[in-house]
Coordinates of C-alpha atoms and ligand atoms in Angstrom, one line a residue:
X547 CA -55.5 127.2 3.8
X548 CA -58.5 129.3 5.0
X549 CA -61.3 129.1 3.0
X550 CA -64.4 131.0 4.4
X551 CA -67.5 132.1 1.9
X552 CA -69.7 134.6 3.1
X553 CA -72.3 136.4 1.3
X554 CA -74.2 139.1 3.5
X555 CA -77.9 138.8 3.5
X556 CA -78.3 135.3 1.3
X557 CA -81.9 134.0 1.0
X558 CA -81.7 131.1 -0.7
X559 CA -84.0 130.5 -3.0
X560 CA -86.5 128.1 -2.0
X561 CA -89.0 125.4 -3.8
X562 CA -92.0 123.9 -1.3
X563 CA -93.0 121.4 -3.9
X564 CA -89.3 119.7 -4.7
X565 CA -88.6 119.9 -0.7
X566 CA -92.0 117.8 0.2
X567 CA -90.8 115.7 -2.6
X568 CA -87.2 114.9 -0.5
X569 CA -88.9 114.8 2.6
X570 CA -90.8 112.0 1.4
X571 CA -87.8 110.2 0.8
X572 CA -86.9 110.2 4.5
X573 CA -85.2 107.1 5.9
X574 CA -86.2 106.2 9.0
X575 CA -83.0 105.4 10.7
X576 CA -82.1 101.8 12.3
X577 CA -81.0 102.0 15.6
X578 CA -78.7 99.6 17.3
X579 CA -77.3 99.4 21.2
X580 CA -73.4 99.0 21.3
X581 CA -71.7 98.6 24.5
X582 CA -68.1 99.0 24.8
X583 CA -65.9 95.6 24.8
X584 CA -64.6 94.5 28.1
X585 CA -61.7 96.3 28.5
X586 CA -59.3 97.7 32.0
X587 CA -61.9 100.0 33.0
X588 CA -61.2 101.2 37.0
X589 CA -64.3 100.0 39.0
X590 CA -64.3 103.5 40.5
X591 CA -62.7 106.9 40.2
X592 CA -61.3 110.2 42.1
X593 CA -60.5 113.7 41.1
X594 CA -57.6 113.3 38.0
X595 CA -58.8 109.9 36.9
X596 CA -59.8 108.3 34.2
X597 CA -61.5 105.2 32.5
X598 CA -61.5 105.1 28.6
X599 CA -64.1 102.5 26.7
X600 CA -63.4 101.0 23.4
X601 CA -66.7 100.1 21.6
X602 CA -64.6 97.9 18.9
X603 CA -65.4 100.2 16.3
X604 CA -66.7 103.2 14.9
X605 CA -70.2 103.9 16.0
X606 CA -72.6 107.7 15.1
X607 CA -74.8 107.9 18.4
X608 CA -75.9 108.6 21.5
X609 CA -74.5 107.9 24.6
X610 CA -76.0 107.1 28.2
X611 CA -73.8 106.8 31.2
X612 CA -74.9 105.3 34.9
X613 CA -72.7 106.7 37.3
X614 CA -73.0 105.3 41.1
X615 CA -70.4 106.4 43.8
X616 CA -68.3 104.4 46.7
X617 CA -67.9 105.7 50.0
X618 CA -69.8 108.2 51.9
X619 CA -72.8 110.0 50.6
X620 CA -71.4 112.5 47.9
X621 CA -71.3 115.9 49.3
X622 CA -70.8 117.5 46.1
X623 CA -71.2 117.4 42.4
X624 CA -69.3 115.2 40.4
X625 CA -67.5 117.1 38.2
X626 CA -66.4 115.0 35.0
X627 CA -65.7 115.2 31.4
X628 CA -66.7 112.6 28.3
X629 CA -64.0 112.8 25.2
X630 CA -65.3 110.6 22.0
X631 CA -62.7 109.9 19.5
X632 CA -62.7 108.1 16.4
X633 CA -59.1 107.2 16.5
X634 CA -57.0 106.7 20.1
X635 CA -54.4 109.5 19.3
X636 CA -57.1 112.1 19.3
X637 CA -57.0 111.6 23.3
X638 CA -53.6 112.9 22.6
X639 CA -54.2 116.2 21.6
X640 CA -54.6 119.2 23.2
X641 CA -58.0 120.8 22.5
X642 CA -56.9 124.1 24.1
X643 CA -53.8 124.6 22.0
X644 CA -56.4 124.0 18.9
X645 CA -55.8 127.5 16.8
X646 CA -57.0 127.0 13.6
X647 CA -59.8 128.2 11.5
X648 CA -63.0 126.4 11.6
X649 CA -64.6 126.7 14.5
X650 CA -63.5 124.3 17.9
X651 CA -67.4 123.5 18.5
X652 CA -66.1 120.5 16.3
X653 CA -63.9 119.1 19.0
X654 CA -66.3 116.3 20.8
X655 CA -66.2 117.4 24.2
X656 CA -68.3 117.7 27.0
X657 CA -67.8 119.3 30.8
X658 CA -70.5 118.3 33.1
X659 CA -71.7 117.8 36.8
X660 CA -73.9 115.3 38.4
X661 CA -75.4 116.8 41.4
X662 CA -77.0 113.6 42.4
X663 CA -75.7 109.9 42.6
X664 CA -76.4 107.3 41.2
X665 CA -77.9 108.9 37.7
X666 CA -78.2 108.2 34.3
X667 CA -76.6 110.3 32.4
X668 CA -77.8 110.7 28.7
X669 CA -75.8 112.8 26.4
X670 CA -77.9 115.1 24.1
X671 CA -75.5 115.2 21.1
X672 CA -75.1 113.1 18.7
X673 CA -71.3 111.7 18.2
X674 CA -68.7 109.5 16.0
X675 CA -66.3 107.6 17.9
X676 CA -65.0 104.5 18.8
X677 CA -63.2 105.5 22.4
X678 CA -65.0 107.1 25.0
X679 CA -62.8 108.6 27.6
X680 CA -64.5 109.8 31.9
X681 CA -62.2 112.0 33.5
X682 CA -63.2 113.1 37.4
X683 CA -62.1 116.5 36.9
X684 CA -63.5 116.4 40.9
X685 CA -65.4 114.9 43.3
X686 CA -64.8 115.3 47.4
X687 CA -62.5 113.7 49.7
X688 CA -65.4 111.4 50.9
X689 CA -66.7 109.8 47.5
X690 CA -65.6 108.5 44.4
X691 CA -67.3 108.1 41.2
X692 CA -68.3 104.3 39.8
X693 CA -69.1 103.8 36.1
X694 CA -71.6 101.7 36.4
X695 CA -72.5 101.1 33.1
X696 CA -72.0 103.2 29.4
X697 CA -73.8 102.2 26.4
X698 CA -74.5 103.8 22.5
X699 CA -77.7 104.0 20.9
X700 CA -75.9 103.6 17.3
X701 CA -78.4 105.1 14.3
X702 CA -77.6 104.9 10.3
X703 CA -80.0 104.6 7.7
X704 CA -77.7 101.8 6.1
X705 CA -77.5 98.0 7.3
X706 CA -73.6 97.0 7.2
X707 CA -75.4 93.0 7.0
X708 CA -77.2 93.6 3.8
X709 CA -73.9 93.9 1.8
X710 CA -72.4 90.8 1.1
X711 CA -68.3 90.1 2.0
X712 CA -66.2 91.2 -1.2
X713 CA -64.5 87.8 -1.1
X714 CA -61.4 88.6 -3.4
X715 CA -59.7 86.1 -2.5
X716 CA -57.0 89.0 -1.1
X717 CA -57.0 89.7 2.4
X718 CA -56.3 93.5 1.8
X719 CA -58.7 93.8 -0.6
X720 CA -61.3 92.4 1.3
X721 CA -60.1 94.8 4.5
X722 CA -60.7 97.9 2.5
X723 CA -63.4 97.1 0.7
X724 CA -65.2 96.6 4.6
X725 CA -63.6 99.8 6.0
X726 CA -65.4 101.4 2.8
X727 CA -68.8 99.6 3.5
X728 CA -68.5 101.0 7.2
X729 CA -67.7 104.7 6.3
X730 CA -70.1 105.0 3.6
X731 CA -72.6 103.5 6.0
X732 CA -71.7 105.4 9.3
X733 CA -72.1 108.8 6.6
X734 CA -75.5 107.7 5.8
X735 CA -78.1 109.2 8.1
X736 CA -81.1 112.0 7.3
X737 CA -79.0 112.7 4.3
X738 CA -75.9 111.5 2.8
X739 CA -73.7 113.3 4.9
X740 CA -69.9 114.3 4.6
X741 CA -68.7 112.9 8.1
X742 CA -70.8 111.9 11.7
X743 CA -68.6 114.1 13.5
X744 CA -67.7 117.0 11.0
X745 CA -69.0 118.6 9.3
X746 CA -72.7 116.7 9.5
X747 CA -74.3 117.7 6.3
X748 CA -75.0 117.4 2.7
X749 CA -71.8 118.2 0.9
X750 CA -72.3 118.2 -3.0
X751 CA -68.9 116.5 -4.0
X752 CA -69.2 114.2 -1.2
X753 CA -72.6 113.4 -2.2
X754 CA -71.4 112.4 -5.8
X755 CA -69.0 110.3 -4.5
X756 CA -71.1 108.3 -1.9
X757 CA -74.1 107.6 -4.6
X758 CA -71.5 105.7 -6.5
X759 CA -70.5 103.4 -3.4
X760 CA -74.0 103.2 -2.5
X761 CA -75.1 102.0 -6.0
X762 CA -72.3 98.6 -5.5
X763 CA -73.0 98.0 -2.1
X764 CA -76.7 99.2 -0.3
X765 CA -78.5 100.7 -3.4
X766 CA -80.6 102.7 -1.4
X767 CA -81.8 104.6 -4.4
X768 CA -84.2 106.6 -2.0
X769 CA -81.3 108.5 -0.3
X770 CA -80.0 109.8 -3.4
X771 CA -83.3 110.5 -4.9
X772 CA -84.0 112.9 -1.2
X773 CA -80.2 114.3 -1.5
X774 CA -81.2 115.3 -5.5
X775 CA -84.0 117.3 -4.5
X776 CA -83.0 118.7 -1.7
X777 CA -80.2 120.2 -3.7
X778 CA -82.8 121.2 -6.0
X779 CA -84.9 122.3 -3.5
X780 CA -83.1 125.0 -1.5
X781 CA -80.1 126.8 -4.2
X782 CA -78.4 129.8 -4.8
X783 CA -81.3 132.6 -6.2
X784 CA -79.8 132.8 -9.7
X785 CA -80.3 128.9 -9.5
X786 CA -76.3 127.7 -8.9
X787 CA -76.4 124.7 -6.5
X788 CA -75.0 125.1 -3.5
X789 CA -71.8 123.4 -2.5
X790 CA -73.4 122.3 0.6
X791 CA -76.8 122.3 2.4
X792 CA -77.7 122.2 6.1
X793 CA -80.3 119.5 6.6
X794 CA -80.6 119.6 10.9
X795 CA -84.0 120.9 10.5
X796 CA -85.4 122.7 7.4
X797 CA -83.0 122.1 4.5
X798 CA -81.2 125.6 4.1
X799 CA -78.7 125.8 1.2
X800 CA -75.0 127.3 2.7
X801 CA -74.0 130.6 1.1
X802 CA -70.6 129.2 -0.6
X803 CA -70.6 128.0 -4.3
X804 CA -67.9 125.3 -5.5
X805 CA -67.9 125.6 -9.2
X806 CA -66.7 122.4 -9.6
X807 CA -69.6 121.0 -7.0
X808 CA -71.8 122.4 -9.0
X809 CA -71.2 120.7 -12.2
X810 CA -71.1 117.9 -10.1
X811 CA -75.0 117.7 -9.8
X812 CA -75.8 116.8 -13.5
X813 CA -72.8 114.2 -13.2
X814 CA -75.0 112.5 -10.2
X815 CA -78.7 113.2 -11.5
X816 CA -77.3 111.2 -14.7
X817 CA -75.8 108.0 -12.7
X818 CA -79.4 107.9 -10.8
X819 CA -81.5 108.5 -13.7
X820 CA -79.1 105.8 -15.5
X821 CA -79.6 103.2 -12.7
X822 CA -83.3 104.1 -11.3
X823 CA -85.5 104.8 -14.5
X824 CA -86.7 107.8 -11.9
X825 CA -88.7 109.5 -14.7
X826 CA -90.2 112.0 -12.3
X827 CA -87.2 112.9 -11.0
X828 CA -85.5 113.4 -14.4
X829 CA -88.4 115.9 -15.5
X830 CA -88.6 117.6 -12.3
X831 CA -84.8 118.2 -11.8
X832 CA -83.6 118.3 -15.6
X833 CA -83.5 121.7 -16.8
X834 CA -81.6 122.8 -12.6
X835 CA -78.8 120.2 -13.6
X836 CA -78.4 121.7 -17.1
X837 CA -78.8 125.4 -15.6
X838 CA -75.0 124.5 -13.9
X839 CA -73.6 123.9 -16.8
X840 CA -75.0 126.7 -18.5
X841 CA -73.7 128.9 -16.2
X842 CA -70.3 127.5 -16.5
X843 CA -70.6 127.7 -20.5
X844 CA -71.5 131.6 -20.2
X845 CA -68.0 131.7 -17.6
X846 CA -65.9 129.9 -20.5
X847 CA -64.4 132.9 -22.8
X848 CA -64.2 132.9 -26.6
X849 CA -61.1 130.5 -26.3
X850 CA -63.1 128.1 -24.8
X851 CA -61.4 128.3 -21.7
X852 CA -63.6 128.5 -18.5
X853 CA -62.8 132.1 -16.7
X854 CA -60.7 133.3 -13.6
X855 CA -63.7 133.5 -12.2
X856 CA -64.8 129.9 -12.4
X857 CA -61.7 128.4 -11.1
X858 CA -61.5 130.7 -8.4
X859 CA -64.4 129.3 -7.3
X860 CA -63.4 125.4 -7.5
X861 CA -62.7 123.3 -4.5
X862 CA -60.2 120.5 -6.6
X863 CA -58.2 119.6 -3.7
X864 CA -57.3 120.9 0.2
X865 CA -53.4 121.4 -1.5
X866 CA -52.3 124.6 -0.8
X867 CA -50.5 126.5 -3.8
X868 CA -52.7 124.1 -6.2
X869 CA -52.6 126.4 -9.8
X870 CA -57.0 124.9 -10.8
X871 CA -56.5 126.1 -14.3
X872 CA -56.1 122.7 -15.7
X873 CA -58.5 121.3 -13.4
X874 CA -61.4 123.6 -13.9
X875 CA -61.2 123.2 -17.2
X876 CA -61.1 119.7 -16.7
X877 CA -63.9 119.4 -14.7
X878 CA -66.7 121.3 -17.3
X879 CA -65.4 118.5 -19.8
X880 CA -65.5 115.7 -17.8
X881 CA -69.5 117.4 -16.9
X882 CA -70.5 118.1 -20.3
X883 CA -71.0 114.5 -21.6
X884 CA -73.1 113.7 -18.5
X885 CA -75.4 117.3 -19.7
X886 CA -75.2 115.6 -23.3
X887 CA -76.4 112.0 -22.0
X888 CA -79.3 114.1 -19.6
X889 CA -80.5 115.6 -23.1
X890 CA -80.5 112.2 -24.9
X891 CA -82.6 111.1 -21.8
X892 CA -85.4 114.1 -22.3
X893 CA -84.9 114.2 -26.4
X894 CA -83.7 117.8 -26.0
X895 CA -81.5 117.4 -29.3
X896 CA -80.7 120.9 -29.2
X897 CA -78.9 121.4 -26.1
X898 CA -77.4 117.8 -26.8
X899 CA -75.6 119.3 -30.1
X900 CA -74.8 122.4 -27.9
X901 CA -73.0 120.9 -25.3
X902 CA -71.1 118.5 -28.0
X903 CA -69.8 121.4 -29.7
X904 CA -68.8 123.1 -26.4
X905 CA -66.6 120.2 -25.4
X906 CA -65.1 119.7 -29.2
X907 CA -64.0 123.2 -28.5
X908 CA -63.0 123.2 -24.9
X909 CA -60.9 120.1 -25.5
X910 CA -59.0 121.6 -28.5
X911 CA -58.4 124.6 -26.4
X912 CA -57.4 122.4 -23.3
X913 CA -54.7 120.5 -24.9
X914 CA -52.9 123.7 -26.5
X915 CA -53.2 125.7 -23.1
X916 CA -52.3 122.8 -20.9
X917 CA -50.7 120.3 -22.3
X918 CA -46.9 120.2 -23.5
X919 CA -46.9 117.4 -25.6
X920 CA -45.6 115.1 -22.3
X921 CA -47.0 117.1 -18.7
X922 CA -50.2 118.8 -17.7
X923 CA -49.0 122.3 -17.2
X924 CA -51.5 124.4 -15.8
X925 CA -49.9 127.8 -15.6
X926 CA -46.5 126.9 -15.4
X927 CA -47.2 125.0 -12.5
X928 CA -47.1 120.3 -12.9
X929 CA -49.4 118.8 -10.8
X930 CA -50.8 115.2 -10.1
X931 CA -54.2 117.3 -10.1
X932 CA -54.0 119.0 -13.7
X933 CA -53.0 115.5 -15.0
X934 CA -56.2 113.9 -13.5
X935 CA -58.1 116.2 -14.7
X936 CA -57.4 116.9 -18.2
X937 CA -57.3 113.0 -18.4
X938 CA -60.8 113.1 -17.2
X939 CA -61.9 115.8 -19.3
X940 CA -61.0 113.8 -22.3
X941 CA -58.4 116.0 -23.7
X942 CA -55.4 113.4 -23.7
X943 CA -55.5 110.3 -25.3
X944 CA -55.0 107.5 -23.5
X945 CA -51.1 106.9 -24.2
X946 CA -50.6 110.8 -23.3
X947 CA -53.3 110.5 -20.5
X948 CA -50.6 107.5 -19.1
X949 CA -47.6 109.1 -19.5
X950 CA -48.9 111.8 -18.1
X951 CA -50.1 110.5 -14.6
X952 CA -47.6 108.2 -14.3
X953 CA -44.8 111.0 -14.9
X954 CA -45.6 113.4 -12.2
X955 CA -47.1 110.4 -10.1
X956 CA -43.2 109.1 -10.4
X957 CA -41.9 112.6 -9.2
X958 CA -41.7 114.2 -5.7
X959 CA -44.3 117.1 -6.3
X960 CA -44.7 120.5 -3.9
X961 CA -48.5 120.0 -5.0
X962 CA -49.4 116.6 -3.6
X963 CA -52.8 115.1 -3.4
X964 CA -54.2 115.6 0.1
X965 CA -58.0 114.7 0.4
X966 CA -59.3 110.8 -0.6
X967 CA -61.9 113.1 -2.8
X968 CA -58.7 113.5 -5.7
X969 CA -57.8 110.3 -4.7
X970 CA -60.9 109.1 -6.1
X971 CA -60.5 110.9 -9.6
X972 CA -56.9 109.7 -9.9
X973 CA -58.2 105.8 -10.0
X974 CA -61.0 107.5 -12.4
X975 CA -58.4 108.4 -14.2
X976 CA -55.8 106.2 -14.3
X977 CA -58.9 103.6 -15.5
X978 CA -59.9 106.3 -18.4
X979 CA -55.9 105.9 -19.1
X980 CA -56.9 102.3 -19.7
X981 CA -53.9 101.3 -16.8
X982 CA -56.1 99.1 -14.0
X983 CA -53.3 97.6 -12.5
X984 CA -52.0 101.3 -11.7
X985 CA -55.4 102.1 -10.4
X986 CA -55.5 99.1 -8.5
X987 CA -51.7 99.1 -7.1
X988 CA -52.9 103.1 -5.5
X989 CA -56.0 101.9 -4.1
X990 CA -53.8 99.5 -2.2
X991 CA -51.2 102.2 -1.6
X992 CA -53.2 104.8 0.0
X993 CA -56.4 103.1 1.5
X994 CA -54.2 100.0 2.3
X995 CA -51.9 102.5 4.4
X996 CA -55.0 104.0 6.0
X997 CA -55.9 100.3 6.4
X998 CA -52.5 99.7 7.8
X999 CA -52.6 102.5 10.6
X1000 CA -56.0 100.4 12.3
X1001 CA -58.6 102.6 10.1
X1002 CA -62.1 101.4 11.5
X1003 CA -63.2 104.0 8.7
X1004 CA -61.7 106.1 6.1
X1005 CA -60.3 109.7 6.8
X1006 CA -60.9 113.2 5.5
X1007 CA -57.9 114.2 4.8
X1008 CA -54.7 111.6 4.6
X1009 CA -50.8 111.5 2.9
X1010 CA -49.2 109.0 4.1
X1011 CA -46.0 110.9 3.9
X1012 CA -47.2 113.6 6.5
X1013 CA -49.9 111.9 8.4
X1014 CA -50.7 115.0 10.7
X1015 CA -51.6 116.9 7.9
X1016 CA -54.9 119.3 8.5
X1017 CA -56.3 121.8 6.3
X1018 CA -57.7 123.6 9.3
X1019 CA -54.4 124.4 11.3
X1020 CA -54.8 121.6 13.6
X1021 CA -55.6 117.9 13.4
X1022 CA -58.4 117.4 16.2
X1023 CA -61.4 119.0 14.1
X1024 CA -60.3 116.4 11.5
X1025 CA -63.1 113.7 10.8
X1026 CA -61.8 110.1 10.3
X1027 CA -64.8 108.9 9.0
X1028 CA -65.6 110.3 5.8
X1029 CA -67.3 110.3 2.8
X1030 CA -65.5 111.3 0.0
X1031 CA -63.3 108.8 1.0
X1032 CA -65.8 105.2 0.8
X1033 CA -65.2 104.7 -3.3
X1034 CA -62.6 101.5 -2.7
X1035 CA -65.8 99.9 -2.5
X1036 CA -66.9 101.1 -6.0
X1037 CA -64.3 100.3 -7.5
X1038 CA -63.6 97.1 -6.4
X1039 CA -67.1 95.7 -6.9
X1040 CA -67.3 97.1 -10.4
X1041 CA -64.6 98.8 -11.7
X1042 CA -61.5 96.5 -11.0
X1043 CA -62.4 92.6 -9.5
Ligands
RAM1270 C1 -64.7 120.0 4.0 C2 -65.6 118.8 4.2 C3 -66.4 118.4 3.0 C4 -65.8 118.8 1.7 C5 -65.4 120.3 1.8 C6 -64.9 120.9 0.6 O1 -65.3 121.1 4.7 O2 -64.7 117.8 4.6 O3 -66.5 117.0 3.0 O4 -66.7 118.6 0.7 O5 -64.4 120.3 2.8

């Protein structure tokens, strides 16, 4: 499902004083040395072979290799390659059969020679892995290559020590929970990012997501406070937040626009503002948060409905053939009450009696487009999604919202739920349904089974029922350490223990 946004000439629109304002809010990263655990590793190797190192986790960091030789003085390069992986099976693909759409610079690789032996060998990316694999691709007939020793300089701005064990009282629980704790940890470096190994940066849905997990489990209220205005800082000139932002360096805001990341923004300047008393950062970042919904209000037609040209623009889900209808509309109404609770905060009555009669309206109109008295039918099309969504938007009431998800979550669907990022909003809304034991029985469902398959860290993308699934046309520029997908751990700590 190729999704490419490109918009010739875009100059973001930049703002010195909220970007000095993020920068101040720069972690400094803590920095740890891992060594692999004591595995089979050959004490010395020729062309063809290969020694892989398990580091007993999942580490985001630099590696250093000392190479020494046996034999007679080498007479020419070695000639090697280092493969990081964050699961084993990636050594199993093929990273020249990789055809798909984004871009294979993803695949962590590298080819290199040492002209000299012994050396140190210091890699200058950083990666996310837990397996390191050496191949020789070739040495000489008179030398072989000797590891002589490989080590990880780990970095994250979060301490995995300062959160305390969940101790349920149920294994499970507990596992995912700490699997949750670790990816929203490993994802928290300069910025919140969306994953160590792809795609690196600030991603606006992500972001909402990981603030959440963050606030039950290392309340570094700093990092969201940088992330808020650096979304502020660099956006779209007509003011629309971009969906994501690259942060390697200057922040620079992407040139693609996610309606539904954008309304996404007041959502999380709320739940900070809520939690952190941040006065400054309310006033400075108030009337940008508002602006997104504004914009969405001027794309919602006389019926109330949010236009073709809004939903076009969502993200929702990596399903292919997903009808967003539902879900767009969903989305603004599940927004505009955070917008209504951001105008309580600055006593802007007006635009909190705005936005209240915007969602009266766009609910009324929601439930006679959508709803069929018993499914979530979003142009003729029943969907898990639609039914999260309206649920979330407030349009069902609880008894509908619960018939509803638990109809089509009963039914084989052709529009399944593919990223951990819906995943999320189903629990949201199977809880707004007032049903926590179904929220609780999918959490162990679907993170347990990720759980199940030896996850060190959650994945971007995972259905248990097809677990080679990849939105890019190949599974090796997956990340299996990712954001969106940390939220067990909110939930758990304060949603369903
Ligand atoms: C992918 C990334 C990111 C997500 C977007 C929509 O490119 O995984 O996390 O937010 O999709």
């Amino acid at each position: 499902m190729e999704r490419v946004s490109r918009i010739e000439n875009f100059i973001p629109k930049n703002d010195a004083r909220l970007l000095e304002k993020a920068e101040a809010a720069k972690p400094v990263l803590k920095e740890r040395t891992v060594l692999p655990q004591q595995g089979n590793v050959p004490c010395s190797l020729g062309a063809g072979e290969s020694a892989t190192y398990d580091f007993g986790t999942h580490w985001v960091g630099y590696l250093t290799v000392k190479l020494g030789y046996s034999g007679s003085h080498p007479d020419a390069p070695a000639y090697f390659t280092v493969q990081f992986a964050e699961r084993l099976s990636e050594f199993e693909e093929n990273p020249a059969a990789y055809r798909g759409w984004i871009s294979k610079g993803w695949i962590q690789t590298e080819t290199l020679h040492a002209d000299r032996l012994p050396c140190v060998v210091s890699l200058p990316r950083r990666y996310a892995f837990r397996y390191v694999r050496l191949t020789v691709l070739d040495v000489s007939r008179k030398y072989r290559v000797v590891p002589e020793g490989i080590e990880c300089r780990a970095v994250s701005a979060a301490d995995c020590a300062f959160v305390p064990a969940l101790g349920s009282g149920d294994e499970m629980l507990d596992r995912i929970d700490a699997i949750a704790v670790k990816t929203l940890a490993e994802c928290m470096q300069d910025v919140f990012e969306d994953g160590p190994k792809r795609d690196r940066r600030l991603w606006l849905g992500d972001f909402r997501l990981q603030a959440l997990a963050n606030y039950a489990t290392f309340r570094n209220l700093a990092l969201v406070r940088r992330c808020l205005y650096l979304f502020a800082g660099t956006r779209f000139p007509d003011d629309r937040i971009a969906a994501c932002l690259f942060t390697d360096g200057e922040a620079v805001a992407d040139d693609t626009w996610f309606s539904d990341y954008a309304l996404m923004y007041p959502v999380a300047l709320a739940e900070y503002c809520q939690r952190s008393g941040d006065k400054e950062a309310l006033s400075d970042l108030y009337e940008i948060a508002q602006k997104q919904i504004d914009l969405t209000l001027s794309m919602t037609g006389a019926d109330g409905i949010v236009n073709e040209e809004f939903v076009e623009a969502t993200f929702i889900d990596w399903c292919a053939g997903l009808d967003k209808a539902a879900c767009a509309q969903g989305v603004l109404l599940y927004a505009l009450p955070y917008g209504i609770q951001l105008a309580k905060m600055c006593g802007d009555e007006t635009r909190a009696a705005r936005y209240r009669e915007a969602l009266e309206r766009g609910r009324t109109a929601a439930k006679a487009r959508f709803f069929d008295g018993r499914h979530c039918v979003s142009n003729g099309q029943i969907s898990p999604a639609s039914a999260i969504w309206m649920t979330l938007g407030g349009v069902l009431t609880e008894a509908e919202a619960r018939e509803a998800l638990l109809g089509v979550l009963s039914r084989p669907t052709a529009y399944p739920m593919v990223s951990p990022y819906l995943h999320h909003y189903l629990l949201e809304a199977l809880l707004k349904a007032n049903d926590p034991k179904a929220a609780k029985e999918h959490l162990l469902a679907y993170w347990g089974s990720m759980a199940a398959c030896g996850a060190d860290t959650f994945f971007e993308v995972w259905n248990p029922l097809d677990p080679d699934a990849s939105p890019y046309g190949g599974k090796i520029v997956n990340s299996f350490c990712h954001a969106w997908s940390c939220t067990p751990s909110y939930f758990l700590r304060n949603r369903l223990l």
